[in-house]
Short mmCIF file of N, CA and C and ligand atoms in Angstrom, two decimals:
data_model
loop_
_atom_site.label_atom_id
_atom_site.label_comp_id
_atom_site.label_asym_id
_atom_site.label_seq_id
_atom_site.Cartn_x
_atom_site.Cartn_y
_atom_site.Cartn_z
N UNK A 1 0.85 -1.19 0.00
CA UNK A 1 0.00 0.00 0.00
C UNK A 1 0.89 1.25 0.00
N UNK A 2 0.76 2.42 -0.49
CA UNK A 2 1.51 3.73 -0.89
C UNK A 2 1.32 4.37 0.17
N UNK A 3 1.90 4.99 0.68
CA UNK A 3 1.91 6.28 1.87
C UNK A 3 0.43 7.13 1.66
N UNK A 4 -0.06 7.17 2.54
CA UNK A 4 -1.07 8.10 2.78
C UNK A 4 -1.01 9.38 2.68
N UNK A 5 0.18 9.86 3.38
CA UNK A 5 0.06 11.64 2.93
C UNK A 5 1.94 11.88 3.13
N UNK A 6 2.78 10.45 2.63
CA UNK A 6 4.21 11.14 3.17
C UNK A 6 5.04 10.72 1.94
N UNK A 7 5.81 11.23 1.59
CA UNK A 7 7.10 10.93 0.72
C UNK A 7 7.45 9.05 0.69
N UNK A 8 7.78 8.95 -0.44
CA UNK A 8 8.84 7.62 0.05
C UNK A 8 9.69 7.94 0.73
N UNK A 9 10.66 8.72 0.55
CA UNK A 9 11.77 9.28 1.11
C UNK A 9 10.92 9.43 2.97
N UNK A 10 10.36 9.60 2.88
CA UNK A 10 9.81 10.10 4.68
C UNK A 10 9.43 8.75 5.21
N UNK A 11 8.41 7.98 4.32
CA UNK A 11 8.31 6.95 5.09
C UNK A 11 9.47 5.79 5.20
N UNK A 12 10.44 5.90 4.09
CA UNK A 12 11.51 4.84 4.75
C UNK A 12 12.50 5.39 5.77
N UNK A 13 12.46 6.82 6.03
CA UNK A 13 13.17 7.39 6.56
C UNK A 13 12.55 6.69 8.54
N UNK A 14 11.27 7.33 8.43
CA UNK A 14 10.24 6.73 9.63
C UNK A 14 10.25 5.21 9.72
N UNK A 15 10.32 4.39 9.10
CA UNK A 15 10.48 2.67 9.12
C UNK A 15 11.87 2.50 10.01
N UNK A 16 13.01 2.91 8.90
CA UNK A 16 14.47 2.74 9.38
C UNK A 16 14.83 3.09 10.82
N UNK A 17 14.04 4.21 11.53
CA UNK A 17 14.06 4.79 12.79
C UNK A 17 13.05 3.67 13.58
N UNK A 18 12.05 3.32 13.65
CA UNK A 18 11.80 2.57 13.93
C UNK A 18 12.18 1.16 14.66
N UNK A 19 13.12 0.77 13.32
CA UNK A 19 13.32 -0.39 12.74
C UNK A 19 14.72 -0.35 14.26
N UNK A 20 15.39 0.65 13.92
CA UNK A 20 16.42 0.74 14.96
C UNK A 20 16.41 0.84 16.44
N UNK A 21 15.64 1.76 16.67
CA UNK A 21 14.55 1.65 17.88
C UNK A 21 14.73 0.21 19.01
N UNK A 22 14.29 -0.34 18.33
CA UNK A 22 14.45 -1.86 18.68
C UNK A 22 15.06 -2.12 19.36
N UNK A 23 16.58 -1.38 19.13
CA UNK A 23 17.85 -1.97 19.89
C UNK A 23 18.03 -1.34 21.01
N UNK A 24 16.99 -0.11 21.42
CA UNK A 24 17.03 0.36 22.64
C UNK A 24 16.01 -0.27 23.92
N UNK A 25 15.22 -1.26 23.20
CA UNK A 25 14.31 -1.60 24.43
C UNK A 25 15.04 -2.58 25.06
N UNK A 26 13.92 -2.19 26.24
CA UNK A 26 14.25 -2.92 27.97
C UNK A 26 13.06 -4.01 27.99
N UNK A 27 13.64 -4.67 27.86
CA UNK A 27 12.33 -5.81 27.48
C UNK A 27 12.85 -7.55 28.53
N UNK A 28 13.63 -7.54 29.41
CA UNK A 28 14.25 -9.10 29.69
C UNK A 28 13.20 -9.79 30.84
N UNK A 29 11.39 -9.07 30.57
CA UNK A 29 11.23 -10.15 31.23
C UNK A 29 9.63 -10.53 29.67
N UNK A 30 10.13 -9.86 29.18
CA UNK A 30 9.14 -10.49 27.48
C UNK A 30 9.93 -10.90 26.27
N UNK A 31 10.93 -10.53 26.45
CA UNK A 31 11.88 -10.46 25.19
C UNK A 31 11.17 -10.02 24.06
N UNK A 32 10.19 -9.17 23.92
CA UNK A 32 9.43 -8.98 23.10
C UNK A 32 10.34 -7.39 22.63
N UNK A 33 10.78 -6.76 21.56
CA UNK A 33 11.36 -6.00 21.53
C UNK A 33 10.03 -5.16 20.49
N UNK A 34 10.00 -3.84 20.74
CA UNK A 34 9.33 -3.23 20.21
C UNK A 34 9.99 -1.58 19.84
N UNK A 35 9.60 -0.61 18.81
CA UNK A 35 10.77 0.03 18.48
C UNK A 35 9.04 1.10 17.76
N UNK A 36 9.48 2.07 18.52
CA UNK A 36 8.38 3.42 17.33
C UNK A 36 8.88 4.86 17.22
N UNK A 37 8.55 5.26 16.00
CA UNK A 37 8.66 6.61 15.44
C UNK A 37 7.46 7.16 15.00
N UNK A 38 8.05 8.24 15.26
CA UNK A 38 7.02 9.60 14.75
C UNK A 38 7.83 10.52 13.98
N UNK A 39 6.79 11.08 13.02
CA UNK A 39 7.34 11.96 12.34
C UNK A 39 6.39 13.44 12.38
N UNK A 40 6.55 14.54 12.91
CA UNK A 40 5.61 15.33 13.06
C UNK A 40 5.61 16.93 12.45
N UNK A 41 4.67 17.22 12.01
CA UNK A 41 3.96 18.24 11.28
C UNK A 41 5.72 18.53 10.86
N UNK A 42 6.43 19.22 11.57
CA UNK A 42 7.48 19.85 10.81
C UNK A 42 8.74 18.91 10.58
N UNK A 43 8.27 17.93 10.41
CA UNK A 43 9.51 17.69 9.73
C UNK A 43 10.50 16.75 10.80
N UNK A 44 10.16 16.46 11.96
CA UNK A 44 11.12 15.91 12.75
C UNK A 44 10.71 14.36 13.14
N UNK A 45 11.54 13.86 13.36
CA UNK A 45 11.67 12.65 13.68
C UNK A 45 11.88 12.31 15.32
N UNK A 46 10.81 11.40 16.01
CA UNK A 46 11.26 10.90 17.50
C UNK A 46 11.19 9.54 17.43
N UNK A 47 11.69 8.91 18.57
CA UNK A 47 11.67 7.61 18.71
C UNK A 47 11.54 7.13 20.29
N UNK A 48 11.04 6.07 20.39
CA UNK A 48 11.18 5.03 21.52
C UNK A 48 10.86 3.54 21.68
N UNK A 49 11.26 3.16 22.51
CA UNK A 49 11.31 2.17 22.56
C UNK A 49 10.80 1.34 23.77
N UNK A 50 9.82 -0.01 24.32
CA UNK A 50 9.79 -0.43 25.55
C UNK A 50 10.31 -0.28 26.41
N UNK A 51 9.65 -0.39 27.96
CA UNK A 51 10.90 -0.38 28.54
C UNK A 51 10.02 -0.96 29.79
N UNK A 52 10.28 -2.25 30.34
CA UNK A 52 9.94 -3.16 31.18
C UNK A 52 9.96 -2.84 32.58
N UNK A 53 9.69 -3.22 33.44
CA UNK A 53 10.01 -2.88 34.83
C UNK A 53 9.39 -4.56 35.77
N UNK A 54 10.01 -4.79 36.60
CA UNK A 54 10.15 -5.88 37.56
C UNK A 54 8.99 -6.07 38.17
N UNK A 55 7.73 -4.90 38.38
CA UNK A 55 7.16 -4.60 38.62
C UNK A 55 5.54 -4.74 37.34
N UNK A 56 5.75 -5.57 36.66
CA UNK A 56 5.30 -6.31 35.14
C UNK A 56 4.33 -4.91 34.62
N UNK A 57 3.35 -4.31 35.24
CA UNK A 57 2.28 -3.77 34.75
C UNK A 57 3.15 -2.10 34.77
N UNK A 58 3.72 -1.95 35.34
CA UNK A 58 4.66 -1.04 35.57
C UNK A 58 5.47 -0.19 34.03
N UNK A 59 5.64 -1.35 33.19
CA UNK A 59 6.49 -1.02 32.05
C UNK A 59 5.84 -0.30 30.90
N UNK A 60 6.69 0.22 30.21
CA UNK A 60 5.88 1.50 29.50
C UNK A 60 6.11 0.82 27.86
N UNK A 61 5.30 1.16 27.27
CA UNK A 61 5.41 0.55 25.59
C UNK A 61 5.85 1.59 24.75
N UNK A 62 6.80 1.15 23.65
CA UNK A 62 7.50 1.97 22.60
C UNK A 62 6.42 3.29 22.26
N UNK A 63 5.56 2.98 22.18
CA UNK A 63 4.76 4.45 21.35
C UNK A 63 4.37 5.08 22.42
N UNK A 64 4.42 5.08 23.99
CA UNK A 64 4.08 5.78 24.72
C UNK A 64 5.23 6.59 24.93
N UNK A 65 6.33 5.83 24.98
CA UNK A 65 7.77 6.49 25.03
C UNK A 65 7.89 7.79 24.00
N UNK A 66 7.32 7.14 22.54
CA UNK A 66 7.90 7.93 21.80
C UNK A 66 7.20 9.13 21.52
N UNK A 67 5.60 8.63 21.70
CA UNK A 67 4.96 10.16 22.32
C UNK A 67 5.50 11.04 23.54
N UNK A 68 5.67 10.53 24.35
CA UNK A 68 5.91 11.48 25.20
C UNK A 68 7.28 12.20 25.11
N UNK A 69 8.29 11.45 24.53
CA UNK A 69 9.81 12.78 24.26
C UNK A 69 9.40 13.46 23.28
N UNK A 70 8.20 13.53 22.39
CA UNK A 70 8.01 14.52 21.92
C UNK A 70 7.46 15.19 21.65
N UNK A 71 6.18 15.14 22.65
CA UNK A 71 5.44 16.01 23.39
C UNK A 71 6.21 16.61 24.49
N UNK A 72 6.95 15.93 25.24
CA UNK A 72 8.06 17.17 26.37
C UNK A 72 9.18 17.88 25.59
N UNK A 73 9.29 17.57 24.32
CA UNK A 73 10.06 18.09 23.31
C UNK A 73 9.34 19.38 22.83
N UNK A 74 8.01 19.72 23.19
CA UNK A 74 6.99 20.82 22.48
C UNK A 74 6.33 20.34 21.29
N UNK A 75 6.66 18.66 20.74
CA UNK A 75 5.85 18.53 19.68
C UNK A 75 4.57 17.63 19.59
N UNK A 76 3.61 18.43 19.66
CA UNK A 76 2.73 17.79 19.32
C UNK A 76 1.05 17.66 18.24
N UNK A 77 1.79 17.65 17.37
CA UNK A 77 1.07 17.47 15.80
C UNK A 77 2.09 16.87 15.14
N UNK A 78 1.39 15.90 14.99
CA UNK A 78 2.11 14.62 14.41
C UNK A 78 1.48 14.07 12.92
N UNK A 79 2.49 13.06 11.86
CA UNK A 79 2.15 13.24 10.51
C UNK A 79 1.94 11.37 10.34
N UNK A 80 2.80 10.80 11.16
CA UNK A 80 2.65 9.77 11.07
C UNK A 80 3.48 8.93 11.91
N UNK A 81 3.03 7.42 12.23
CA UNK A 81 3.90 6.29 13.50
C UNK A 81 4.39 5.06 13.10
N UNK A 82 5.16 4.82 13.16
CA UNK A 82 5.80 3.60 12.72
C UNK A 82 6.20 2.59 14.17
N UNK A 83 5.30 1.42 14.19
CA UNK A 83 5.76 0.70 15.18
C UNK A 83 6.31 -0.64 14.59
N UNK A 84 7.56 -1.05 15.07
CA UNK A 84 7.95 -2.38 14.81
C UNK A 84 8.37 -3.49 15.37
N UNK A 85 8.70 -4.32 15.40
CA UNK A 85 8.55 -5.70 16.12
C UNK A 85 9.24 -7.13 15.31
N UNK A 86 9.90 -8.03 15.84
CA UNK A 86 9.83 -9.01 15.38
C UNK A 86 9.31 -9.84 15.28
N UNK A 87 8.20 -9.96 14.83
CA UNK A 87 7.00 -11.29 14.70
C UNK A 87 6.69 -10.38 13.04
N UNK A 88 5.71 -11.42 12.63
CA UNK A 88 5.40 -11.19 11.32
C UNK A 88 3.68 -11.96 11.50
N UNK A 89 2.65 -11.12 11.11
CA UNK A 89 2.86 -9.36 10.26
C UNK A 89 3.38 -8.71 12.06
N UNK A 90 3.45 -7.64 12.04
CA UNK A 90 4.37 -6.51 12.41
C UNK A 90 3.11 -6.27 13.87
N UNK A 91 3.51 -6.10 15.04
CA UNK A 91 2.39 -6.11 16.11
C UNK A 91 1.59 -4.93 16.05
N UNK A 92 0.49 -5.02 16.21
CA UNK A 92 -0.48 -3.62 16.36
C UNK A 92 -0.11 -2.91 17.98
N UNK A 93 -0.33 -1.80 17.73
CA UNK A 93 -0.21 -0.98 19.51
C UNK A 93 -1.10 -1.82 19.91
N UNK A 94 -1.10 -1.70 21.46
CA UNK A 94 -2.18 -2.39 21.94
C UNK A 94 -3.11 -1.39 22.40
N UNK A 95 -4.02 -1.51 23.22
CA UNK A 95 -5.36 -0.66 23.52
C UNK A 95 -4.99 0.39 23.93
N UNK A 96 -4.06 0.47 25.13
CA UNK A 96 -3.94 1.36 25.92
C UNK A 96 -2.62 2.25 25.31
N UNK A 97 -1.93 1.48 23.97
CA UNK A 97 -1.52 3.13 23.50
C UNK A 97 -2.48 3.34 22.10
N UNK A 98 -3.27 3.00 21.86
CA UNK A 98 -4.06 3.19 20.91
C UNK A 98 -4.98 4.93 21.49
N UNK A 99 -4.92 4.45 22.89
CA UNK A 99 -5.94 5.92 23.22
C UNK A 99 -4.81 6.96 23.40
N UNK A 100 -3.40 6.36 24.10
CA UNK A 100 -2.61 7.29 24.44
C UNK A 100 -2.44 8.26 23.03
N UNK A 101 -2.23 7.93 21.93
CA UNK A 101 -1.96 8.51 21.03
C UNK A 101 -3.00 8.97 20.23
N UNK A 102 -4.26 8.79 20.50
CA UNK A 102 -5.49 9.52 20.29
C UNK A 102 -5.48 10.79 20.60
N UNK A 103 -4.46 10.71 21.80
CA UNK A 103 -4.96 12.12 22.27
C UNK A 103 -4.37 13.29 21.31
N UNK A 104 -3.02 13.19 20.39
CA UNK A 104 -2.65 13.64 19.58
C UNK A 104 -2.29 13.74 18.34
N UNK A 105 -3.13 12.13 17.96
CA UNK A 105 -3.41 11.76 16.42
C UNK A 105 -5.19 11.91 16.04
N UNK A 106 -5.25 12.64 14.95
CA UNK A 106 -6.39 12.40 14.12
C UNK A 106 -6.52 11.28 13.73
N UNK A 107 -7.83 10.99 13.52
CA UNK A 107 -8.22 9.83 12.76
C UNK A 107 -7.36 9.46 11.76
N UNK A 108 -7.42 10.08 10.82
CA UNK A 108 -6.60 10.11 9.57
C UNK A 108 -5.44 9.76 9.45
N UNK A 109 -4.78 9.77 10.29
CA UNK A 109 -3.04 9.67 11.02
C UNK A 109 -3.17 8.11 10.93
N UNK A 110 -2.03 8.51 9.99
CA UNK A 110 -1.33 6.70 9.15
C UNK A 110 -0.19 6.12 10.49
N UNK A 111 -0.69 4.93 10.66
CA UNK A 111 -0.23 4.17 11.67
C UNK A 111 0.54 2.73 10.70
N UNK A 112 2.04 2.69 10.77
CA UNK A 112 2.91 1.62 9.83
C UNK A 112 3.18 0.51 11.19
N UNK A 113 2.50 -0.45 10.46
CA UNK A 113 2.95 -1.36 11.54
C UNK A 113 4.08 -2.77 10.82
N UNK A 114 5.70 -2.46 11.29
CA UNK A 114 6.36 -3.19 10.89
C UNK A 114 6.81 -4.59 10.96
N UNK A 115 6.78 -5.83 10.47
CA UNK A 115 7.59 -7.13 10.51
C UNK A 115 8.39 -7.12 10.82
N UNK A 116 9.28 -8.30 11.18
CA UNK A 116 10.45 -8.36 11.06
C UNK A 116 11.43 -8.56 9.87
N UNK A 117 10.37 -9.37 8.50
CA UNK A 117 10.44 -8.85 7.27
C UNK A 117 10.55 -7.78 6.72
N UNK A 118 10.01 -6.37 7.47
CA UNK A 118 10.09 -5.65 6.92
C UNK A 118 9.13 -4.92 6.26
N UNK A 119 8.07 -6.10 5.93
CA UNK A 119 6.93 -5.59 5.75
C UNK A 119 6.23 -4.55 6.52
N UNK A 120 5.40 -3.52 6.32
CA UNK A 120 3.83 -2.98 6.75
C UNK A 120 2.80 -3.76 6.36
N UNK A 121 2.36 -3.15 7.71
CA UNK A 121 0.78 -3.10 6.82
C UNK A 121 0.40 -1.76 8.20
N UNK A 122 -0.18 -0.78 7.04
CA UNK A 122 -0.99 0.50 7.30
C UNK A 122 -2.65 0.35 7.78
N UNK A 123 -2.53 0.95 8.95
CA UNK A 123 -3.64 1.40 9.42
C UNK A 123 -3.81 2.81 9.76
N UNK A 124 -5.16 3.43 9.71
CA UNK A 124 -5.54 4.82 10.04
C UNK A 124 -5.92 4.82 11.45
N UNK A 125 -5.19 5.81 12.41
CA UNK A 125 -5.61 5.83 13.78
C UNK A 125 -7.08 5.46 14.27
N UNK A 126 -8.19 6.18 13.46
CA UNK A 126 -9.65 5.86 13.43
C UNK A 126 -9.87 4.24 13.35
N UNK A 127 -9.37 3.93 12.24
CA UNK A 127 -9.40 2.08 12.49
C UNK A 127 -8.84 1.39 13.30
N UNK A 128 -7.66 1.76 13.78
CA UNK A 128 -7.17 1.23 14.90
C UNK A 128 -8.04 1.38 16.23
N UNK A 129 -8.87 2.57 16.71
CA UNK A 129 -9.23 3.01 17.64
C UNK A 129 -11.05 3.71 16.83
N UNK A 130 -11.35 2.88 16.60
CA UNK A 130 -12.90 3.61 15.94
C UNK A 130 -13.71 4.00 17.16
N UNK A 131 -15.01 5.17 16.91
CA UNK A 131 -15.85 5.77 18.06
C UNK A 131 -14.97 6.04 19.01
N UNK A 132 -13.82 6.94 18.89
CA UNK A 132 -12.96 7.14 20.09
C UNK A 132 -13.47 8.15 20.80
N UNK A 133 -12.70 8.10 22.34
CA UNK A 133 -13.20 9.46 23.16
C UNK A 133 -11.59 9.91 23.18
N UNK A 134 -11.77 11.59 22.75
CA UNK A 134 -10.63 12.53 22.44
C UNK A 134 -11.08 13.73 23.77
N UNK A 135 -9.65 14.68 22.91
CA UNK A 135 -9.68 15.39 24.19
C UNK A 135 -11.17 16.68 23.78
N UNK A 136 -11.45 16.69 22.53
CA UNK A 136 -12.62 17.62 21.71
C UNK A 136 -13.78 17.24 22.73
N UNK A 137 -13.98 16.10 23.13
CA UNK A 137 -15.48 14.98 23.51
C UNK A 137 -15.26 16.15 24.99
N UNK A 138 -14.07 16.42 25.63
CA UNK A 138 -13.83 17.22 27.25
C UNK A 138 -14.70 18.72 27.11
N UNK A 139 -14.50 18.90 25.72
CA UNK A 139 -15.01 20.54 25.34
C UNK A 139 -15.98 20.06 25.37
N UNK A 140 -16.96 19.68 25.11
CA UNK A 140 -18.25 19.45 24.77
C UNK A 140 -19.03 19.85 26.02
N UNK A 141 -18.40 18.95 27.20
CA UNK A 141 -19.49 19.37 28.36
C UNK A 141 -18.57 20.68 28.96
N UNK A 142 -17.78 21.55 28.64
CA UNK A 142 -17.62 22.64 29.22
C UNK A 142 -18.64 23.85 28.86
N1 THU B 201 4.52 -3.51 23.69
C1 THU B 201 4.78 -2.29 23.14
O1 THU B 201 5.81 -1.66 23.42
N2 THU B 201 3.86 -1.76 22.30
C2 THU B 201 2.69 -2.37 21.97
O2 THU B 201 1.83 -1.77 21.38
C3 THU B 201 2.52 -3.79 22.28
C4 THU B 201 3.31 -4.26 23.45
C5 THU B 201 5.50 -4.05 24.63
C6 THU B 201 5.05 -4.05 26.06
C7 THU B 201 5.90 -5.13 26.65
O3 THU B 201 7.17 -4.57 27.01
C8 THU B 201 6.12 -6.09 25.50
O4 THU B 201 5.77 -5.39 24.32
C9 THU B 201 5.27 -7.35 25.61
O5 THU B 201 3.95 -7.04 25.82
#
């Protein structure tokens, strides 16, 4: 499937970051290694990666990581996420960063979810997370 709204050049740029990612997680009681990027409105690139704690429920997942250095970075309008993994096809976020990143992805916001092949497969934040509650739904009852 073709990029939704980014360059080739951007989205292999966002895969490769990703892809590398990987080698920063803290993962030794899942061995599950997980690795995500963002690429946002202007042009920049963040990353993170898992990071486990002894304490099991405790540990934080790659796209929460990688939202948040760059949202404490000041960025937050974002163009697109690349999460990756070694299993094949490529793992979906799970629930609870599906909303985390609701809070600063539109529907529309192309979500790459990588193999260890290498492959994607693309989803739109809205499909990942359909009938969501955002931070707009908070205005409503003010
Ligand atoms: N994990 C992520 O980092 N992102 C996801 O969306 C799925 C799960 C991590 C959490 C935990 O460190 C490991 O994968 C196994 O669940």
């Amino acid at each position: 499937m073709a990029p939704v709204n980014l360059t080739e050049a951007e989205l292999s740029t966002l895969s490769a970051k990703a892809i590398e990612a990987k080698a920063a997680a803290y993962c030794p009681y899942s061995h599950f290694r997980v690795g995500a990027s963002l690429l946002t409105e202007d042009g920049t690139y963040f990353i993170g990666a898992n990071v486990e704690n002894a304490s099991y429920p405790v540990g934080i997942c790659a796209e929460k990581n990688a939202i948040g250095t760059a949202v404490t970075a000041g960025h937050k309008s974002f163009r697109a996420v690349a999460v990756a993994s070694d299993i094949i096809p490529g793992t979906s976020p799970c629930g609870s960063c599906r909303q985390f990143m609701r809070q600063f992805c539109p529907p529309s916001l192309p979500i790459y979810m990588y193999g260890t092949d290498g492959k994607y497969v693309m989803k739109t934040m809205g499909e990942l997370l359909p009938d969501s509650f955002g931070p707009e739904d908070l205005e409503k009852n003010r």
